Amino acid sequence: MIVEMHISIIYPTGATFEYRITHTAAEKFRSELARWAPEARVIIDDQVAEGLVEIPCASLWEL
């Protein structure tokens, strides 16, 4: 069963990105982003709004 989540990526500069992502991919993305950009905050929740776009290159995070 694929569970879709809402992910917010918040950078200290104020830039915020919001996407739709699967639960599995969200956890992998959060882990990898912590290595690449430890200053960024990642919030994952179940508030998937209609019209929310899928995270770019989503299939890469499913591996």
XYZ file of C-alpha atoms in Angstrom:
63
model
C 0.000 0.000 0.000
C 1.432 3.365 -1.027
C 0.901 6.097 1.520
C 1.265 9.633 0.201
C 2.622 12.316 2.482
C 3.221 16.067 2.436
C 6.837 17.152 2.768
C 8.078 20.669 3.547
C 11.729 21.509 3.002
C 12.666 24.700 4.823
C 16.032 26.401 4.403
C 17.404 28.975 6.874
C 17.306 31.604 4.102
C 13.522 31.333 4.201
C 13.064 29.318 1.027
C 10.402 26.661 1.522
C 9.423 23.896 -0.866
C 6.309 21.749 -0.495
C 5.634 18.500 -2.308
C 3.703 15.263 -2.346
C 5.861 12.169 -1.722
C 5.405 8.574 -0.588
C 6.119 7.779 3.040
C 9.060 5.517 2.136
C 10.620 8.122 -0.155
C 10.078 10.890 2.410
C 12.123 9.103 5.051
C 14.929 8.379 2.601
C 14.878 11.975 1.340
C 15.027 13.370 4.892
C 17.992 11.158 5.718
C 19.925 12.137 2.592
C 19.144 15.845 2.903
C 20.485 15.796 6.467
C 23.861 14.812 4.996
C 23.762 17.313 2.099
C 22.187 20.305 3.819
C 22.135 19.793 7.602
C 20.800 23.321 8.106
C 17.579 22.512 6.231
C 14.497 21.403 8.163
C 12.275 18.687 6.743
C 8.720 18.258 7.993
C 6.684 15.238 6.904
C 2.970 15.018 7.646
C -0.254 13.631 6.220
C -1.651 17.009 5.118
C -1.594 16.273 1.372
C -3.473 19.124 -0.288
C -5.191 18.749 -3.627
C -2.955 20.066 -6.385
C 0.276 19.505 -4.443
C 2.908 18.457 -6.974
C 5.049 15.375 -6.653
C 8.640 15.922 -5.547
C 10.980 16.147 -8.559
C 12.705 12.868 -9.459
C 10.397 11.017 -7.059
C 11.377 7.593 -8.365
C 14.980 8.130 -7.209
C 13.836 8.239 -3.602
C 11.899 4.984 -3.929
C 15.039 2.896 -4.550
